[in-house]
């Protein structure tokens, strides 16, 4: 018998919805390239995808800093937050 995955938090649900929208934007980018759309339009869409990913990363970082499921029950140290920020900036 395996453990069931933990229930999703409201933040998890919002991040998943955001990622699904980003997935649609990326598909749109692929379609734009296949259709030979103008480079300006493609770059504009790409910029939107990048901004959306940054926003999703910020939400995940906020959840981590507030005590994400990285280590349930353990306090988050300043070093943990610094490590998470460095991962996000890669």
C-alpha positions as a printed Julia matrix, in Angstrom:
90×3 Matrix{Float64}:
  0.0    0.0     0.0
  1.48   3.34   -1.0
  0.98   6.69    0.64
 -1.4    9.01   -1.15
  0.13  12.28   -2.37
 -0.47  15.21   -0.04
 -3.52  17.34   -0.72
 -2.92  20.38   -2.87
 -2.9   23.74   -1.18
 -4.62  26.79   -2.67
 -1.18  28.0    -3.76
 -0.46  24.67   -5.45
 -3.74  24.92   -7.34
 -3.0   28.49   -8.45
  0.51  27.53   -9.59
 -0.83  24.56  -11.54
 -3.41  26.75  -13.28
 -0.69  29.27  -14.11
  1.55  26.51  -15.5
 -1.29  25.22  -17.68
 -1.76  28.72  -19.11
  1.99  28.91  -19.75
  1.8   25.54  -21.5
 -0.84  27.0   -23.8
  1.34  30.04  -24.46
  4.27  27.8   -25.38
  2.06  25.83  -27.77
  1.02  29.17  -29.25
  4.68  30.03  -29.76
  5.27  26.75  -31.56
  2.28  27.4   -33.79
  3.48  30.94  -34.53
  6.86  29.63  -35.65
  5.28  26.89  -37.77
  3.06  29.51  -39.43
  6.02  31.79  -40.13
  4.65  34.65  -38.02
  6.51  37.93  -37.66
  9.55  37.84  -35.36
  8.23  40.8   -33.37
  5.04  38.88  -32.55
  7.02  35.78  -31.58
  9.36  37.75  -29.34
  6.41  39.49  -27.7
  4.81  36.12  -26.94
  8.14  34.75  -25.7
  8.47  37.7   -23.34
  5.0   36.94  -21.96
  5.95  33.31  -21.36
  9.12  34.33  -19.56
  7.2   36.77  -17.34
  4.59  34.13  -16.55
  7.29  31.62  -15.58
  8.96  34.21  -13.36
  5.64  34.87  -11.62
  5.07  31.13  -11.08
  8.58  30.81   -9.66
  7.91  33.68   -7.27
  4.73  31.99   -6.03
  6.61  28.75   -5.44
  9.42  30.61   -3.66
  6.9   32.37   -1.41
  5.33  29.02   -0.54
  8.77  27.55    0.18
  9.71  30.49    2.41
  6.44  30.09    4.3
  7.2   26.44    5.07
  6.66  24.46    1.89
  6.53  20.69    1.97
 10.28  20.5     1.4
 10.66  19.25    4.98
  7.26  19.16    6.68
  7.39  20.18   10.32
 10.92  21.61   10.2
 11.66  25.31   10.44
 12.94  27.03    7.32
 16.36  28.57    7.93
 17.75  31.67    6.21
 20.19  29.36    4.4
 17.22  27.41    3.0
 15.71  30.6     1.6
 19.04  31.69    0.08
 19.42  28.26   -1.53
 15.89  28.49   -2.98
 16.52  31.99   -4.38
 19.75  30.79   -6.0
 17.88  27.88   -7.61
 15.28  30.27   -8.97
 17.94  32.57  -10.43
 19.81  29.86  -12.36
